Short mmCIF file of C-alpha atoms and ligand atoms in Angstrom, two decimals:
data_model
loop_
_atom_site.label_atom_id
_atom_site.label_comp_id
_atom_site.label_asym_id
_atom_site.label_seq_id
_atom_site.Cartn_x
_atom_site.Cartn_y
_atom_site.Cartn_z
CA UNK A 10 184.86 116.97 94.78
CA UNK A 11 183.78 120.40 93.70
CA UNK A 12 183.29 119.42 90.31
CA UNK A 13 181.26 117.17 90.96
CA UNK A 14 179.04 118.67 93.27
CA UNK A 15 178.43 121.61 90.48
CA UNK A 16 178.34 118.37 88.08
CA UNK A 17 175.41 117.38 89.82
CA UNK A 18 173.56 119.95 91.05
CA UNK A 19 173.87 121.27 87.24
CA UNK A 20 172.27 117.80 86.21
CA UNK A 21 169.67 118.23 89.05
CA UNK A 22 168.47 121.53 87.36
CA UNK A 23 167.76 119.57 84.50
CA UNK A 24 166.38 116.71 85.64
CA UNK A 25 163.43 115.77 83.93
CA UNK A 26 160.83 112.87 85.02
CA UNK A 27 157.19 112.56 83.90
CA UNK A 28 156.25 109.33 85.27
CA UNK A 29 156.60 108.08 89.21
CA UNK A 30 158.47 105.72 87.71
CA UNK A 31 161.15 107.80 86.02
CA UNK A 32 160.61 109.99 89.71
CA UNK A 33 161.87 107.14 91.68
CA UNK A 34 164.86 106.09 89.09
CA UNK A 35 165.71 109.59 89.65
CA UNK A 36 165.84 109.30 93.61
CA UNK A 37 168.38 106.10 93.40
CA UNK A 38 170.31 107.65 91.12
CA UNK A 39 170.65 110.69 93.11
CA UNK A 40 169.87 109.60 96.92
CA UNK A 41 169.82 106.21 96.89
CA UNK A 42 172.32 103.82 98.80
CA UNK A 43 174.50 103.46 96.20
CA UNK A 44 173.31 107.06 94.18
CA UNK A 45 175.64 109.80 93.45
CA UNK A 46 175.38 111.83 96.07
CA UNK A 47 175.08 109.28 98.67
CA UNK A 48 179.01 107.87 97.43
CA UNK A 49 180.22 111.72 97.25
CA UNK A 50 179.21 111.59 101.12
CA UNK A 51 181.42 108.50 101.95
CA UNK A 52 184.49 111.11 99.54
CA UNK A 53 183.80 113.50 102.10
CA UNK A 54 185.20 111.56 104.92
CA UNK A 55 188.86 111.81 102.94
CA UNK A 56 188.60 115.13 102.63
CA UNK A 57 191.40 117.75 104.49
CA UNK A 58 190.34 118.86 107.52
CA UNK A 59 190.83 122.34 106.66
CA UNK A 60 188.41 122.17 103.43
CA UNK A 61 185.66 119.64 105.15
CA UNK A 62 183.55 123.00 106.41
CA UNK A 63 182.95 123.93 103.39
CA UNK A 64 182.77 120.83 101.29
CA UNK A 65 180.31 119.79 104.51
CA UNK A 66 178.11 122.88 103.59
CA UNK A 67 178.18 122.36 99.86
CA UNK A 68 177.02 118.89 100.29
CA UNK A 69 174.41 119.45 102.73
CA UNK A 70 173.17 121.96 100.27
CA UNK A 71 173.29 119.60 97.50
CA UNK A 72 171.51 116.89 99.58
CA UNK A 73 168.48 119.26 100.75
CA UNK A 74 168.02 120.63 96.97
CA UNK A 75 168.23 116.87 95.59
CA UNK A 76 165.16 116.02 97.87
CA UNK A 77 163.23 119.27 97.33
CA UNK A 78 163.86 118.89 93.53
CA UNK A 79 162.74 114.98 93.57
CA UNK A 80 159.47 116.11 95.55
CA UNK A 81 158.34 118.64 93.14
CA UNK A 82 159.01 116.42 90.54
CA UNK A 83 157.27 113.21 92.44
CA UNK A 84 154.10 115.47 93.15
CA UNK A 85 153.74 116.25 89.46
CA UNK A 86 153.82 112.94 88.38
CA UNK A 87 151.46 112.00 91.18
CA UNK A 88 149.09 114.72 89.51
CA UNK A 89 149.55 113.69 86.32
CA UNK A 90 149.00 110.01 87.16
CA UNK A 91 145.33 111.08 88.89
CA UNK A 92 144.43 112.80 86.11
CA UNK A 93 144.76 109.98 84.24
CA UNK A 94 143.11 107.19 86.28
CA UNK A 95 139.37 106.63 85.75
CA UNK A 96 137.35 108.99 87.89
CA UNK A 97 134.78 106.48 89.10
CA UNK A 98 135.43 102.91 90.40
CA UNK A 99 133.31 101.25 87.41
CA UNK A 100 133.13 97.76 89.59
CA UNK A 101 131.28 99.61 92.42
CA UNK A 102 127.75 98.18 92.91
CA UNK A 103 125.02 100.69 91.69
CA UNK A 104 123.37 102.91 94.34
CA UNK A 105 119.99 101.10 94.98
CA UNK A 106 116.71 103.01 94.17
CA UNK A 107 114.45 102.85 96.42
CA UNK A 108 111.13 101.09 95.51
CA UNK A 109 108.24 103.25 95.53
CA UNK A 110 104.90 102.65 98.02
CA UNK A 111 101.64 103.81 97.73
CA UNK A 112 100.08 106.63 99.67
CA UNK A 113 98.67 105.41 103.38
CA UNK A 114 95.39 107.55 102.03
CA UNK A 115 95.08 105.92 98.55
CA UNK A 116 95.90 102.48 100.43
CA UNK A 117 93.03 102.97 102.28
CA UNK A 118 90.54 104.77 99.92
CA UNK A 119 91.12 101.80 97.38
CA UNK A 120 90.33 99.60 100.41
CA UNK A 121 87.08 101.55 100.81
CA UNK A 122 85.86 101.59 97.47
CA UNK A 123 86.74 97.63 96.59
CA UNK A 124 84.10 96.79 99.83
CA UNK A 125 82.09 98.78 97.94
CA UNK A 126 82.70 97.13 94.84
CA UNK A 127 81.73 93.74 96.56
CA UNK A 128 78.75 95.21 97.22
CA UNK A 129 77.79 96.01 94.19
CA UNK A 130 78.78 99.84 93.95
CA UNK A 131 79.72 101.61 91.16
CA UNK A 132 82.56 104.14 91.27
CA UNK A 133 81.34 107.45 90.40
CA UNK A 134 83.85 110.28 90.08
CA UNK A 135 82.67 114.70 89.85
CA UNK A 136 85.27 117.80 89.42
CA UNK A 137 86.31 119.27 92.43
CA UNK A 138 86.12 122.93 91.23
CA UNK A 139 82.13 122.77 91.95
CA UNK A 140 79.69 125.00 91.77
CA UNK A 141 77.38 126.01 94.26
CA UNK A 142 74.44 124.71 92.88
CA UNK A 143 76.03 120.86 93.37
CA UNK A 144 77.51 121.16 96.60
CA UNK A 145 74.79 123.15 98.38
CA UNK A 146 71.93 124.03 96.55
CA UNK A 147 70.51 120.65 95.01
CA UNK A 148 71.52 119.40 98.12
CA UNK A 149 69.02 121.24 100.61
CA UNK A 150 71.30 123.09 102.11
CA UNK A 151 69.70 126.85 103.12
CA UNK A 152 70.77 129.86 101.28
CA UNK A 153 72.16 131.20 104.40
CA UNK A 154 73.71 127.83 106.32
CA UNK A 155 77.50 128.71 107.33
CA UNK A 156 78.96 126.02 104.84
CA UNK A 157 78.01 129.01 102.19
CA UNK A 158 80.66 131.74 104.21
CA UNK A 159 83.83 132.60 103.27
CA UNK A 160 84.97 131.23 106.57
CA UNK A 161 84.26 127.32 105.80
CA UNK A 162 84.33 127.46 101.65
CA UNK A 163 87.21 128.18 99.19
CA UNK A 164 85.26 129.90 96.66
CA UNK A 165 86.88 130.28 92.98
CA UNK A 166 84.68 132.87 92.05
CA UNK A 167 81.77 135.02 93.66
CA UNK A 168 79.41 137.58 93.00
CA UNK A 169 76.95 135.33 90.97
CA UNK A 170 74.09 133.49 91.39
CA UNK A 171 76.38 130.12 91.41
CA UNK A 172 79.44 130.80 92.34
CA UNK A 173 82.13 128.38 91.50
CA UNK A 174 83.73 126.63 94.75
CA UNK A 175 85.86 124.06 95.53
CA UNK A 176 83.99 121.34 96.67
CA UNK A 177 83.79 120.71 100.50
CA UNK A 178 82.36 117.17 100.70
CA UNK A 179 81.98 114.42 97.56
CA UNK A 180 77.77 114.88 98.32
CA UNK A 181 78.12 117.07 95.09
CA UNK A 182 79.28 113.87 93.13
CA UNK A 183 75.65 112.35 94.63
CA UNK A 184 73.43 115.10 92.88
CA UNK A 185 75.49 114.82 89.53
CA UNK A 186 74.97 110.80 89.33
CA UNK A 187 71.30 111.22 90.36
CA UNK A 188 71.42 113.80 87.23
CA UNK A 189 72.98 110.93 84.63
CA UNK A 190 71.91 107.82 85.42
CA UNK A 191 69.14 105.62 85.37
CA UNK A 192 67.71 104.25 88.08
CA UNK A 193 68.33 102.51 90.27
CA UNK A 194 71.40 103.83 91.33
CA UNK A 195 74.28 101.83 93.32
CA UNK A 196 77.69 104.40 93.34
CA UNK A 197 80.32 105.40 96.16
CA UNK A 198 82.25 108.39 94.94
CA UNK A 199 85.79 108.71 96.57
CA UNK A 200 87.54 112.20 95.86
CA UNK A 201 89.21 115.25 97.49
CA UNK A 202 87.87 117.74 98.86
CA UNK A 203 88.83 121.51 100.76
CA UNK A 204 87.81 123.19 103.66
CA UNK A 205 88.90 126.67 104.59
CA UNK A 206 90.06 125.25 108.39
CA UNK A 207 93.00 125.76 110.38
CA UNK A 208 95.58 122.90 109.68
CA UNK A 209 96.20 121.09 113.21
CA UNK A 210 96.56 117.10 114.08
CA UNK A 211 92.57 116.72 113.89
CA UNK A 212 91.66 119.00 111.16
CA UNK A 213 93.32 119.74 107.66
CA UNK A 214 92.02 121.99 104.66
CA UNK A 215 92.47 118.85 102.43
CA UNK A 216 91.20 115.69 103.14
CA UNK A 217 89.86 112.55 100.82
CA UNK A 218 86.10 111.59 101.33
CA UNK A 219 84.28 108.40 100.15
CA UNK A 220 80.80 108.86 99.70
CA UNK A 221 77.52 106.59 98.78
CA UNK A 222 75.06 106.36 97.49
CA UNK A 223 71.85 104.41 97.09
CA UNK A 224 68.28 104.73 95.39
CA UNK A 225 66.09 102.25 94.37
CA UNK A 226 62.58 101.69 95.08
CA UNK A 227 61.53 100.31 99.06
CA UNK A 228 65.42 101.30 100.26
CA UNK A 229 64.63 101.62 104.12
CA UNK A 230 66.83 102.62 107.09
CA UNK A 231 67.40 98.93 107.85
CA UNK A 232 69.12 98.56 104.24
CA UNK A 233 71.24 101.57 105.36
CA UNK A 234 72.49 99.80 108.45
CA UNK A 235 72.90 96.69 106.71
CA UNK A 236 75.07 98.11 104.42
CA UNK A 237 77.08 99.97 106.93
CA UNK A 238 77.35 96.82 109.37
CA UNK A 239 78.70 94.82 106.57
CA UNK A 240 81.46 97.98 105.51
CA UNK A 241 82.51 97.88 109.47
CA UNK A 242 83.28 94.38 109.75
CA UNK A 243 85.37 93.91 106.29
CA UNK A 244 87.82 97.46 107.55
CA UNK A 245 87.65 96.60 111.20
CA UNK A 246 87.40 93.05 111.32
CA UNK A 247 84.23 90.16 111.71
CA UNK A 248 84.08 90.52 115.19
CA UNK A 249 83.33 94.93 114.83
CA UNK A 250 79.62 96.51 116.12
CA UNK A 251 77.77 99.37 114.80
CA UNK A 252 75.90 102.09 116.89
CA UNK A 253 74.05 104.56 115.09
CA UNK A 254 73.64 108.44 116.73
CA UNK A 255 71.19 110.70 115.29
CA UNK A 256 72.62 113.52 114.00
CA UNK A 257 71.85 116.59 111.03
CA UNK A 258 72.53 117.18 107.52
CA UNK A 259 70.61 118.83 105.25
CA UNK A 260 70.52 116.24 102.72
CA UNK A 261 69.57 113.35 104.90
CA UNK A 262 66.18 113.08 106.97
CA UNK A 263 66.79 110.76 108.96
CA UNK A 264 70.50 111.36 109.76
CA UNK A 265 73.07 109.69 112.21
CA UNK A 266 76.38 109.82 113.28
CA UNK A 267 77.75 105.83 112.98
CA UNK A 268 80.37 104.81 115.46
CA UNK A 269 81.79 101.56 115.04
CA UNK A 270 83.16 99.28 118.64
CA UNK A 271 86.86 100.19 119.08
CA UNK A 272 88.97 97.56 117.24
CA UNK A 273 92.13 98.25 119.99
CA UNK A 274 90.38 97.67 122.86
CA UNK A 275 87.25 95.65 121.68
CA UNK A 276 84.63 98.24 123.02
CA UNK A 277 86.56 98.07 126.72
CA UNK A 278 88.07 101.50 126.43
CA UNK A 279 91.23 102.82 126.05
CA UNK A 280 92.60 106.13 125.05
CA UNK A 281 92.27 105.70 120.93
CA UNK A 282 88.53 105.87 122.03
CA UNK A 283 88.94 108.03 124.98
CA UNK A 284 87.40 105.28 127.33
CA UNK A 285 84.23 105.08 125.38
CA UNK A 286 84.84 101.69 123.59
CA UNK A 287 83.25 103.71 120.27
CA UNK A 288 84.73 105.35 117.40
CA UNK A 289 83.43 107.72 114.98
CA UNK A 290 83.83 106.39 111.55
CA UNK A 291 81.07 108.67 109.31
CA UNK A 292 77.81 110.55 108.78
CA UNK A 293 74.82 109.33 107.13
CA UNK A 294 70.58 108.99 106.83
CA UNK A 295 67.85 108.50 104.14
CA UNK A 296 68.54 110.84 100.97
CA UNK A 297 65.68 113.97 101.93
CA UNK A 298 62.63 113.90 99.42
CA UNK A 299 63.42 117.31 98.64
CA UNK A 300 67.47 116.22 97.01
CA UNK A 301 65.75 113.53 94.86
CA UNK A 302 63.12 116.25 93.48
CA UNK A 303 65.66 118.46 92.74
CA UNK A 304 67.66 115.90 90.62
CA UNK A 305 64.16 115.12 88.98
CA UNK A 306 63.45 111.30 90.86
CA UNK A 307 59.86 111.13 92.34
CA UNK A 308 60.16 110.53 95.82
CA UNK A 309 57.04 108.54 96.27
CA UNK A 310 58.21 105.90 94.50
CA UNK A 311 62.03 105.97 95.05
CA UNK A 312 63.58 106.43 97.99
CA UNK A 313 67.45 106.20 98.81
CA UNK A 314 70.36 106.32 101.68
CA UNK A 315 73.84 108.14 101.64
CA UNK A 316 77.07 107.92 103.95
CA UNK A 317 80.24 109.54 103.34
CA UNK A 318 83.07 108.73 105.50
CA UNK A 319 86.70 110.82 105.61
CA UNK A 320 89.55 108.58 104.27
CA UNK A 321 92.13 110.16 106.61
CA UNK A 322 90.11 109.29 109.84
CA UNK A 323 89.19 105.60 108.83
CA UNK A 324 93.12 105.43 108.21
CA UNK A 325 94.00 107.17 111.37
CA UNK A 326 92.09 104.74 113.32
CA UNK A 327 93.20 101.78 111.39
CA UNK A 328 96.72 102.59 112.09
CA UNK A 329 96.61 104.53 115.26
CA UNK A 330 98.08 107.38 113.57
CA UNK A 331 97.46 110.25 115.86
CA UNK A 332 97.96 113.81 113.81
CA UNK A 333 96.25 114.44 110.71
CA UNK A 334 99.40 116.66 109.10
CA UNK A 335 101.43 113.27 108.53
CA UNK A 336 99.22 112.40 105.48
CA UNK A 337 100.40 115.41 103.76
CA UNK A 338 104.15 115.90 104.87
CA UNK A 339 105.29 113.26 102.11
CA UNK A 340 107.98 112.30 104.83
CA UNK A 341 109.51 109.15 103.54
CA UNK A 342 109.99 107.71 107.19
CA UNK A 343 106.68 108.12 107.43
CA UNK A 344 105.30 106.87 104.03
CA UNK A 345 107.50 104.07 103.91
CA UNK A 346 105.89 102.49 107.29
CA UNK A 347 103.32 101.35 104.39
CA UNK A 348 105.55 100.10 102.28
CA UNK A 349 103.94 96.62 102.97
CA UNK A 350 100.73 97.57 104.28
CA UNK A 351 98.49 96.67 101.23
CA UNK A 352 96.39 94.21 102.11
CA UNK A 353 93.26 94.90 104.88
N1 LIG B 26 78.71 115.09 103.29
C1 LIG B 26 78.78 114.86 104.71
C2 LIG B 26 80.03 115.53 105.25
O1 LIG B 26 80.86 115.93 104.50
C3 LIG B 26 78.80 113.40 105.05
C4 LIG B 26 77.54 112.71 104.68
C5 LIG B 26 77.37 112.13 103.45
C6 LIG B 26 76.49 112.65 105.58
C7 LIG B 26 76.20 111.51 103.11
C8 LIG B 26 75.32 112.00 105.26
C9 LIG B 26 75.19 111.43 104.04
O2 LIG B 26 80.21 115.67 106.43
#
């Protein structure tokens, strides 16, 4: 029995199996119900008494390094096999990629400009690195008004007579049409444009504007409200009213402030419009005599109106979206609320 515990223990040292399947030979040969060392234990019951301690030891011995030896060896081959196996599951379905939506903003600037369009409006588009002459000069605007401080312009570059700016309303896009092109003139200009304010929910140093535009000769106030009636009821719906504020800009005389009836609560109130039943939607008037002189149109025979309306607010109201930042967060739960949200 001794010999053939060193017999096998000696043939355990050697053992050699690459594959889990040679492993597992190696197992029944060695452990198995009928293996080797399994039929040595059924010898051991004949052994003498006096020799069975250490026979009993010896075998126990040879048992425990049997296992240990088939482990190692099964954990290589385990290894080995990985290795070998393809590292991705080829059948798996393809992660999906998710479909792209456009911008709430451009959703609703497009939706702007194709009223517009429908109207009759050309689109007219200007740089947004302005100077001062087209944002503020040509426009009316006094030498000293606050719009010309540090405070509410990004200025590019300063210490000359037109400094170069970046533009804080589209109105600059106005004077460089009026420049071009013949009369009479028809144009909304959508674009961005920067103001040096504090970012908060109501108020962001980036926003979109859509501006218009309109000169021809005999263009009156009432063509102005017209025109602004008709924009109301395609965004808000048929059933939407205009009311007209008076308000100032320099490049309007007259000016007003248009609200349009609140399309949540159909003018009753409700907290969208603070109880009012009104909602501010944009800023507009007749085009000032002294804008079409300085873009060379005689203003005793023309005469013109201009709006300009911020894309952000007509889309906040649209969709009841109540801070400002969301626009520009690029927050996908956020964004892909419009996924669908295409049509007016
Ligand atoms: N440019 C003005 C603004 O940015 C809006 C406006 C445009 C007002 C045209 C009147 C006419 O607030």
């Amino acid at each position: 029995m001794k010999e053939a515990i060193e017999q096998i223990l000696g043939e355990l040292n050697n053992l050699k199996a690459s594959t889990q399947k040679e492993v597992e030979e190696a197992r029944i040969r060695f452990l198995g119900k009928k293996g080797e060392i399994t039929a040595l234990m059924e010898e051991f019951r004949t052994v003498a008494p006096e020799l069975k301690r250490e026979y009993g030891q010896k075998l126990n011995e040879l048992k425990k390094a049997a296992a240990a030896k088939i482990e190692e060896l099964k954990e290589v081959a385990e290894q080995a096999a990985e290795a070998a196996a393809p590292k991705e599951d080829l059948s798996m379905p393809g992660d999906a990629i998710p479909l792209g939506s456009r911008h709430p903003v451009s959703i609703v600037r497009q939706q702007i400009v194709d009223i517009f369009r429908k109207f009759g409006y050309d689109v007219a588009e200007g740089p947004e690195i302005e100077d001062d002459y087209h944002v503020f000069e040509a426009l009316n605007f006094p030498p000293n008004h606050p719009a010309r401080e540090m405070q509410d312009t990004f200025f590019v570059s300063t210490g000359h007579a037109n400094p170069l700016l970046l533009r804080t309303h589209t109105s600059s896009v106005q004077v460089r049409t009026m420049e071009k092109e013949k009369l009479p003139i028809r144009v909304v200009c959508p674009g961005r444009v920067f103001r040096n304010e504090a970012i908060s929910a109501r108020a962001h140093c980036i926003f979109h504007q859509v501006e218009g535009l309109y000169i021809d000769k005999d263009v009156t106030f009432a063509d102005l409200k017209q025109a602004i009636l008709l924009f109301a009821r395609e965004m808000f719906g048929a059933e939407t009213e205009i009311r007209m504020r008076p308000s100032y800009f320099p490049f309007t005389e007259p000016s007003a402030e248009v609200d349009v009836s609140c399309n949540i609560c159909k003018g009753k109130g409700c907290n969208i419009c603070k109880g009012t039943g009104w909602l501010e939607i944009m800023g507009c008037g007749m085009v000032d005599p002294n804008v079409l002189k300085a873009s060379g149109i005689d203003p005793e025979q023309y005469s013109g109106f201009a709006f300009g309306m911020g894309v952000e607010r007509i889309a906040m109201l649209k969709w009841q979206v109540n801070d400002l930042r969301h626009y520009f967060e690029n927050d996908m739960r956020f964004l892909s609320e419009f996924a669908t949200a295409t049509e007016v």
